[in-house]
XYZ file of C-alpha atoms in Angstrom:
545
model
C 0.047 -0.299 -0.019
C 0.933 3.158 -0.366
C 2.036 5.360 2.294
C 1.896 8.654 3.939
C 4.377 7.664 7.108
C 6.920 9.671 7.691
C 10.447 8.303 5.900
C 12.250 6.145 9.011
C 15.574 6.255 7.407
C 17.638 9.528 7.573
C 18.258 10.974 3.333
C 21.469 8.149 1.605
C 22.583 10.423 -1.587
C 19.921 8.952 -3.796
C 16.877 10.448 -1.280
C 18.935 13.546 -0.755
C 18.975 13.780 -5.099
C 15.181 13.452 -5.113
C 14.422 15.526 -2.579
C 16.599 18.756 -3.632
C 15.369 18.133 -7.690
C 12.091 17.991 -6.665
C 11.275 20.900 -4.450
C 13.896 23.465 -5.347
C 15.285 24.862 -8.695
C 19.115 24.716 -7.150
C 21.083 21.666 -7.390
C 23.836 22.031 -6.148
C 26.520 18.979 -4.477
C 27.238 21.194 -1.711
C 23.595 21.394 -1.160
C 23.364 17.676 -1.178
C 26.437 16.846 0.811
C 24.311 18.952 3.627
C 21.066 17.094 2.685
C 22.617 13.674 2.943
C 22.105 12.110 5.966
C 19.213 14.378 7.812
C 16.062 13.110 8.297
C 13.266 13.910 5.484
C 11.298 15.933 8.077
C 14.488 18.157 8.825
C 15.654 18.202 5.334
C 11.842 19.135 4.514
C 11.491 21.818 7.101
C 14.737 23.446 5.765
C 13.339 23.977 2.580
C 10.220 26.188 4.009
C 11.912 29.032 5.266
C 10.394 31.776 3.386
C 13.832 33.616 2.239
C 13.402 37.610 1.261
C 14.103 37.951 -2.578
C 18.221 38.754 -3.307
C 17.131 40.635 -6.575
C 14.199 42.910 -5.357
C 12.862 44.273 -8.605
C 13.925 44.073 -12.632
C 16.652 46.278 -14.394
C 15.422 47.431 -18.322
C 18.399 48.123 -19.136
C 16.959 49.605 -23.289
C 17.432 51.965 -24.656
C 20.920 52.284 -23.897
C 21.178 55.831 -24.660
C 18.981 56.627 -21.173
C 17.351 53.131 -20.016
C 14.275 52.298 -18.702
C 16.075 51.154 -15.174
C 14.080 50.183 -12.323
C 10.722 50.671 -13.981
C 8.516 49.240 -12.086
C 9.134 51.251 -8.698
C 8.538 54.229 -11.086
C 5.594 56.776 -10.330
C 4.860 57.360 -14.453
C 1.644 55.025 -15.756
C 2.814 51.356 -16.228
C 1.972 51.818 -19.892
C 3.965 54.763 -20.585
C 6.788 52.870 -20.760
C 7.954 51.261 -24.601
C 8.529 47.620 -24.770
C 6.294 46.127 -22.773
C 6.926 42.512 -24.146
C 10.872 42.842 -23.664
C 10.167 44.301 -20.328
C 7.710 41.114 -18.947
C 10.528 38.782 -20.170
C 13.095 40.760 -17.635
C 10.224 40.317 -15.248
C 10.930 36.238 -16.001
C 14.295 36.916 -15.231
C 14.310 38.676 -12.329
C 12.259 35.749 -11.149
C 14.384 32.928 -12.359
C 17.264 34.382 -10.745
C 15.904 34.730 -7.707
C 14.365 31.043 -8.067
C 17.897 29.118 -8.930
C 19.754 31.056 -6.669
C 18.506 30.438 -2.992
C 17.576 27.016 -1.563
C 13.586 26.574 -1.231
C 10.126 25.048 -1.707
C 9.128 28.995 -2.343
C 9.444 28.936 -6.030
C 8.890 25.365 -6.789
C 5.519 26.159 -5.020
C 5.074 29.966 -6.759
C 5.573 27.779 -10.149
C 2.892 25.129 -9.231
C 0.437 27.729 -8.530
C 1.317 29.553 -11.591
C -0.119 25.946 -12.816
C -3.097 26.583 -10.810
C -3.945 30.001 -11.458
C -2.378 30.823 -14.714
C -1.823 33.683 -17.123
C -0.173 33.960 -20.489
C 2.485 36.599 -19.581
C 2.188 37.910 -23.505
C -1.521 36.695 -23.712
C -3.469 39.967 -21.854
C -1.837 40.920 -18.750
C -1.502 44.110 -19.815
C 1.658 45.909 -18.489
C 4.747 44.607 -17.445
C 4.187 46.343 -13.868
C 1.299 44.046 -13.973
C 2.955 40.420 -13.932
C 5.521 41.821 -11.911
C 3.150 42.068 -9.245
C 0.768 39.052 -10.195
C 4.713 37.339 -9.933
C 4.707 38.845 -6.560
C 1.478 37.835 -5.576
C 2.240 34.067 -6.088
C 5.103 34.191 -4.454
C 4.082 35.803 -1.718
C 1.171 32.889 -0.861
C 3.793 30.198 -2.600
C 4.625 29.177 1.553
C 0.877 30.440 2.456
C -3.110 30.186 1.796
C -4.165 28.498 -1.229
C -7.407 29.383 -0.450
C -6.606 33.364 0.215
C -5.127 33.387 -2.913
C -7.347 32.722 -4.286
C -9.973 35.065 -2.976
C -6.342 37.702 -4.210
C -6.173 36.505 -7.366
C -9.484 38.163 -8.420
C -8.379 41.605 -7.689
C -5.214 40.924 -9.665
C -4.977 43.585 -12.201
C -3.355 40.921 -14.524
C -5.512 38.526 -14.273
C -8.066 40.857 -14.456
C -7.050 41.575 -17.732
C -6.524 38.532 -18.717
C -9.412 36.542 -18.301
C -11.748 39.823 -18.946
C -13.259 39.580 -15.807
C -12.723 44.020 -15.996
C -15.292 43.978 -18.805
C -18.078 41.859 -16.466
C -20.610 44.013 -15.621
C -24.156 43.255 -13.788
C -25.669 44.411 -17.221
C -23.345 42.891 -19.421
C -21.976 39.952 -18.034
C -18.337 38.142 -18.843
C -18.470 34.673 -17.796
C -14.554 33.832 -18.436
C -12.922 34.526 -15.717
C -16.076 32.752 -13.358
C -15.581 29.470 -16.285
C -12.075 29.224 -15.301
C -12.388 29.634 -11.520
C -14.522 26.682 -11.562
C -13.250 24.341 -14.740
C -9.231 24.885 -14.129
C -8.518 27.446 -11.215
C -10.529 25.527 -7.892
C -12.901 22.027 -8.048
C -12.460 21.537 -11.734
C -15.520 19.450 -13.367
C -15.462 16.018 -12.879
C -17.542 13.953 -15.473
C -20.437 15.175 -17.197
C -23.651 13.803 -15.817
C -26.292 16.055 -18.403
C -26.033 18.964 -20.204
C -24.380 21.782 -18.238
C -24.095 19.871 -15.504
C -20.258 18.959 -14.796
C -20.774 17.030 -11.169
C -18.945 19.269 -9.713
C -21.027 23.019 -10.777
C -23.432 23.256 -13.432
C -23.907 26.284 -16.302
C -25.953 27.545 -13.321
C -22.710 28.289 -11.123
C -20.400 29.758 -13.827
C -23.674 32.480 -13.963
C -24.036 32.741 -10.665
C -20.241 32.834 -9.916
C -20.137 35.867 -12.871
C -22.778 37.782 -10.822
C -20.314 37.882 -7.679
C -17.447 38.530 -9.973
C -19.095 41.683 -11.378
C -17.905 45.352 -10.874
C -13.981 44.358 -10.120
C -11.902 46.487 -12.308
C -8.483 47.101 -13.330
C -6.373 50.129 -11.544
C -4.682 50.913 -14.755
C -2.270 53.621 -12.600
C -1.428 50.831 -9.926
C -1.473 54.288 -7.429
C -3.810 54.067 -4.094
C -5.329 50.807 -4.222
C -2.883 48.344 -2.126
C -3.545 45.334 -0.726
C -3.224 45.372 3.249
C -1.419 42.045 3.617
C 0.228 41.387 0.591
C 1.435 45.396 0.127
C 0.673 45.283 -3.603
C -1.286 47.576 -6.285
C -4.705 45.795 -6.746
C -8.142 46.582 -8.975
C -10.940 48.135 -7.226
C -14.671 47.416 -6.805
C -16.873 49.325 -8.698
C -20.126 49.257 -6.816
C -22.109 50.960 -9.277
C -21.043 48.102 -11.724
C -21.882 44.848 -9.013
C -24.615 43.041 -9.612
C -26.174 43.562 -5.927
C -29.089 40.755 -6.675
C -29.034 37.241 -4.372
C -27.030 34.278 -6.090
C -28.622 31.081 -5.793
C -26.309 28.185 -6.658
C -26.899 24.399 -7.986
C -27.496 21.597 -6.002
C -23.969 20.687 -6.931
C -23.237 23.555 -3.759
C -26.147 22.190 -2.062
C -28.552 25.490 -3.296
C -26.671 27.326 -1.450
C -27.672 31.588 -1.369
C -25.278 34.314 -1.124
C -26.877 37.794 -0.652
C -26.060 40.565 -2.945
C -24.536 43.581 -1.409
C -23.885 47.065 -2.647
C -20.921 48.544 -1.644
C -17.405 47.555 -1.641
C -16.804 45.900 1.592
C -20.010 43.903 1.522
C -19.210 43.131 -2.007
C -15.528 41.994 -0.706
C -17.027 40.209 1.743
C -19.523 38.083 -0.915
C -16.207 37.474 -2.979
C -15.273 35.711 0.568
C -18.448 34.060 1.069
C -18.217 32.741 -2.901
C -14.935 31.217 -2.414
C -15.737 30.010 1.151
C -18.143 28.054 -0.505
C -16.114 26.564 -2.866
C -13.432 25.402 -0.822
C -15.319 23.606 1.340
C -16.167 21.284 -0.957
C -14.207 17.756 -0.851
C -13.440 18.141 -4.445
C -11.600 21.372 -4.411
C -9.247 20.006 -1.728
C -9.316 16.972 -3.845
C -8.057 18.452 -7.388
C -5.462 20.739 -5.238
C -3.984 17.435 -3.863
C -4.207 15.804 -7.650
C -1.990 18.712 -9.100
C 0.474 18.554 -5.980
C 1.177 14.830 -6.760
C 1.342 14.741 -10.473
C 3.664 17.870 -10.027
C 5.834 16.882 -7.144
C 5.521 12.893 -7.648
C 4.313 11.979 -10.838
C 1.940 12.197 -13.149
C -0.032 8.600 -13.297
C -2.371 8.502 -9.773
C -3.133 4.583 -8.914
C -6.142 3.786 -7.459
C -3.583 2.635 -4.745
C -2.088 6.220 -3.974
C -5.790 8.207 -4.959
C -6.821 6.475 -1.766
C -3.760 6.082 0.462
C -2.470 9.705 -0.746
C -4.435 11.659 -2.189
C -7.730 11.388 -0.215
C -5.775 11.621 3.425
C -3.272 15.173 1.983
C -7.047 16.359 1.180
C -8.261 15.898 4.880
C -5.409 17.546 5.691
C -5.837 20.621 3.258
C -9.137 20.766 4.638
C -8.144 20.707 8.153
C -5.813 23.080 8.197
C -8.046 25.239 6.254
C -6.129 24.926 3.192
C -2.438 26.273 4.311
C -0.176 24.492 2.324
C 2.522 23.252 3.938
C 1.229 20.817 6.299
C 0.322 19.024 2.786
C 3.428 19.259 1.380
C 5.636 18.623 4.352
C 4.116 15.729 5.013
C 4.160 14.105 1.347
C 7.826 15.273 0.828
C 8.403 13.386 3.859
C 6.665 10.517 3.564
C 7.920 6.822 2.858
C 5.439 7.177 -0.726
C 7.524 9.973 -1.938
C 10.637 8.009 -1.754
C 9.664 5.165 -3.088
C 10.171 3.193 0.540
C 6.414 2.062 0.993
C 6.489 -0.756 -1.522
C 9.139 -3.341 -2.966
C 7.458 -2.894 -6.722
C 10.171 -2.030 -9.320
C 7.635 -0.973 -11.851
C 5.806 1.722 -9.889
C 8.715 4.033 -8.777
C 8.449 7.971 -7.528
C 12.302 8.439 -8.045
C 13.413 9.133 -11.432
C 9.477 8.976 -12.723
C 9.017 12.194 -14.366
C 10.783 14.078 -17.057
C 11.831 17.401 -16.273
C 10.558 20.963 -17.326
C 12.596 22.550 -19.751
C 12.398 25.186 -16.406
C 13.692 22.507 -13.958
C 16.659 21.466 -17.009
C 17.754 24.692 -17.569
C 18.424 25.805 -13.309
C 19.797 22.564 -12.673
C 22.873 22.657 -15.635
C 23.469 26.193 -14.221
C 23.419 25.168 -10.664
C 25.120 22.157 -10.937
C 28.014 22.842 -13.124
C 28.144 26.549 -11.437
C 27.888 27.738 -14.852
C 28.776 31.530 -14.310
C 26.171 34.346 -16.264
C 26.200 37.838 -15.960
C 25.060 39.649 -12.751
C 21.773 41.336 -12.725
C 22.901 43.550 -10.314
C 25.869 45.366 -12.417
C 26.212 43.273 -15.908
C 22.613 44.321 -16.720
C 22.631 44.616 -20.784
C 24.532 41.524 -20.470
C 22.127 39.706 -18.073
C 18.823 40.824 -19.333
C 19.301 41.277 -22.672
C 22.302 38.907 -24.071
C 21.531 36.320 -21.578
C 17.843 36.418 -20.586
C 16.057 37.841 -23.567
C 17.695 37.042 -26.538
C 19.323 33.111 -25.708
C 17.153 31.528 -22.827
C 13.731 33.786 -23.255
C 13.734 33.444 -26.956
C 15.664 30.422 -27.841
C 15.981 28.174 -25.610
C 12.695 28.195 -23.667
C 10.549 28.543 -27.285
C 12.443 25.557 -29.260
C 12.213 23.291 -25.850
C 8.266 23.738 -26.102
C 7.847 26.186 -22.919
C 7.505 29.733 -23.282
C 7.944 30.680 -19.939
C 5.104 31.838 -17.648
C 3.210 32.241 -21.370
C 1.560 28.349 -21.789
C -0.496 29.083 -25.382
C -3.751 28.334 -23.480
C -5.717 29.497 -19.493
C -5.407 25.513 -19.372
C -1.325 25.730 -18.521
C 1.392 23.399 -19.979
C 0.180 20.535 -21.291
C 2.433 18.331 -19.068
C 0.898 19.207 -15.932
C -2.865 18.356 -16.853
C -3.259 16.704 -20.336
C -3.812 13.029 -20.219
C -2.391 10.422 -21.318
C 1.112 12.243 -21.765
C 1.487 14.433 -19.214
C 5.540 14.640 -18.642
C 5.805 13.437 -21.613
C 4.451 15.868 -23.606
C 7.969 17.917 -22.763
C 9.219 15.754 -25.788
C 8.671 15.988 -29.185
C 10.790 16.083 -32.631
C 10.047 20.147 -32.531
C 11.879 19.973 -28.574
C 14.869 17.974 -28.504
C 16.887 20.287 -30.312
C 16.616 23.308 -28.282
C 16.958 20.739 -24.866
C 20.207 18.797 -26.392
C 21.805 22.020 -27.609
C 21.276 24.032 -24.517
C 25.008 22.427 -22.827
C 26.639 23.283 -25.979
C 25.248 26.522 -25.954
C 26.817 27.529 -22.465
C 30.219 26.056 -23.109
C 30.384 27.863 -26.244
C 28.576 31.153 -27.543
C 30.380 34.006 -27.143
C 26.724 36.438 -27.172
C 25.550 35.202 -24.254
C 28.398 35.280 -21.420
C 28.153 32.512 -19.780
C 30.897 30.611 -18.489
C 31.323 26.689 -18.307
C 34.172 25.139 -17.073
C 34.011 21.830 -16.850
C 37.378 21.024 -15.736
C 37.297 23.116 -12.979
C 33.631 21.371 -12.074
C 35.847 18.042 -11.794
C 38.688 19.428 -10.018
C 36.189 20.830 -7.271
C 33.054 18.192 -6.957
C 34.873 15.061 -7.813
C 37.355 13.085 -5.312
C 40.843 13.010 -6.688
C 41.413 9.745 -7.014
C 37.868 9.444 -8.847
C 39.262 11.702 -11.154
C 42.059 10.518 -12.726
C 40.504 6.849 -13.611
C 38.139 6.879 -16.122
C 35.714 4.392 -14.824
C 35.049 5.994 -11.183
C 34.946 9.471 -13.021
C 31.981 8.482 -15.253
C 30.544 6.620 -12.031
C 31.043 10.179 -9.754
C 29.435 12.239 -12.401
C 26.932 10.005 -12.588
C 26.214 9.542 -9.093
C 26.073 13.030 -9.047
C 23.883 13.925 -12.109
C 21.247 10.921 -12.068
C 18.468 9.320 -10.201
C 19.569 6.153 -10.022
C 23.163 4.576 -10.411
C 24.366 3.156 -13.816
C 25.835 -0.016 -14.956
C 28.811 -1.086 -16.460
C 27.884 -0.694 -20.431
C 26.738 2.625 -19.896
C 30.032 3.335 -17.667
C 32.138 1.915 -21.051
C 29.801 3.981 -23.348
C 30.533 7.448 -21.935
C 33.853 6.784 -21.077
C 34.991 6.368 -24.536
C 34.393 9.913 -24.556
C 37.481 10.238 -21.822
C 40.011 7.778 -23.968
C 39.016 7.639 -27.018
C 40.232 3.900 -28.384
C 43.309 4.313 -26.074
C 43.165 2.216 -22.600
C 42.356 3.855 -19.658
C 46.241 4.920 -18.977
C 45.288 7.986 -21.276
C 42.879 9.840 -19.064
C 44.924 8.967 -16.617
C 47.896 10.431 -18.052
C 46.732 13.163 -19.752
C 44.693 14.066 -15.732
C 47.721 14.429 -14.190
C 49.806 15.614 -16.604
C 47.381 18.592 -16.616
C 47.301 18.678 -12.520
C 51.331 18.783 -12.933
C 51.958 21.577 -15.168
C 48.716 23.190 -15.692
C 49.784 24.675 -18.752
C 46.968 25.844 -21.434
C 48.147 23.212 -23.716
C 47.741 20.563 -21.445
C 43.884 21.774 -19.983
C 42.741 21.753 -23.271
C 43.498 18.221 -23.750
C 41.193 17.887 -20.878
C 39.095 20.161 -21.395
C 38.182 19.130 -24.688
C 37.417 15.813 -23.608
C 35.590 16.327 -20.483
C 33.220 18.886 -22.257
C 32.470 15.840 -24.831
C 31.978 13.789 -21.933
C 29.586 16.277 -20.121
C 27.514 17.295 -23.229
C 27.134 13.227 -23.496
C 26.079 12.827 -20.552
C 23.375 15.868 -19.789
C 21.838 14.964 -23.443
C 21.466 11.164 -22.428
C 18.356 9.471 -21.209
C 19.194 9.559 -17.391
C 19.549 13.527 -16.938
C 16.238 13.973 -18.135
C 14.214 12.171 -15.485
C 14.622 12.888 -11.906
């Protein structure tokens, strides 16, 4: 049976790798060394600290003659700035730099919330400043309360624009936001059991929800309306545009009636009543727990997992009024998460998820200590050359993940589309970008990165292991892959070190380099190590976590 019992043993390397990959975007040998030997509960607790941003806001280095700079904190109207698409990309660069440089669950959960409350940054969120506020809202509640976020998101300026709720008025209703709120953001449909009846809600409920959401408007200048909990700019309530009639919901919500109200303060109470109604349903808590399971554990939810994992997690979520940490800490410290609850080798959780392009990029950068331009001192190179021109426009688009810009409000197919789920990251159209990533980081001069494979081996691999091609490949695989590799794979990979020669070729070349430290000897080992590590990164084993 699947078990949420806490893992009884301390983390070994295999389990530490599993936790660090699944819970953060920062994967390093140093952090692995910290986790090995810790209890799962202590390791997970270590990841739940809400660390402040290391980069407080994005910067636009263009136009070069007079940069817009820190435009998100400017008192000027958000729409007064040119290059809004570029600036939205710079916002994602800001978010990613924070995510990859902090060892925290915060950013994994923030991106999870993006998959739950989806907006597409280039598909109608408005000015880049509103998108910046939206990501900060997700970050604020990443270690907090899902239900509270589900209330706050309704007044988020980016969401108001994205799903047209700013156009939703009592005499001209717009049901877009209400429909997606039920179908995708919260309770989800369930099986359709009749015309307009989706088990968990009906078309009537969408109509009534749209009335609840009427009169919520975007605040175009970001001035004046600030949420007291998050300190973020928000939209506002136009009481004259709100439908103040009573809203009667279907039997799916026990024919619940929400009394209509007509002042700003009481309309917000009406919103609270609606959210409480939706979140009191057991199916809402189960929907979030299934999403968490697919995001953190694996896409296939077996009947056993549904009974033994999803149902009790959903109860934990309800018991804690939708605080996310009690659920996620229980899951990530459980026997089930670490494959320790059964002996079935056909149903593993470790190595069961294909890495997203975001995870692959972040893991390569952090593991191999890739130096990229400093966003505080080399803004033009970081924001324009490295991130916008390469990571954003080439790597992410080519690998099938437009960053924070899925092609529909349903989000990225990897997180919802059956039966493929995470296998959707792989196609004939996305392979090239994934496989070119390492080579580009090593060789492209226009993105200003520095990846030193020789220093990596010197600093991360035991010296006695590094000089022998067999032990070097095994040590690299032990660090890079979720599971050990066999002798055939070791023999294959080591050919990139020794070619057609014997093992002593690499041993001699490596010891020669260590002895002389001259450029010629370094280039010999660098050429071999570059080829080896590119191949090992592009191997199937590294694509899994």
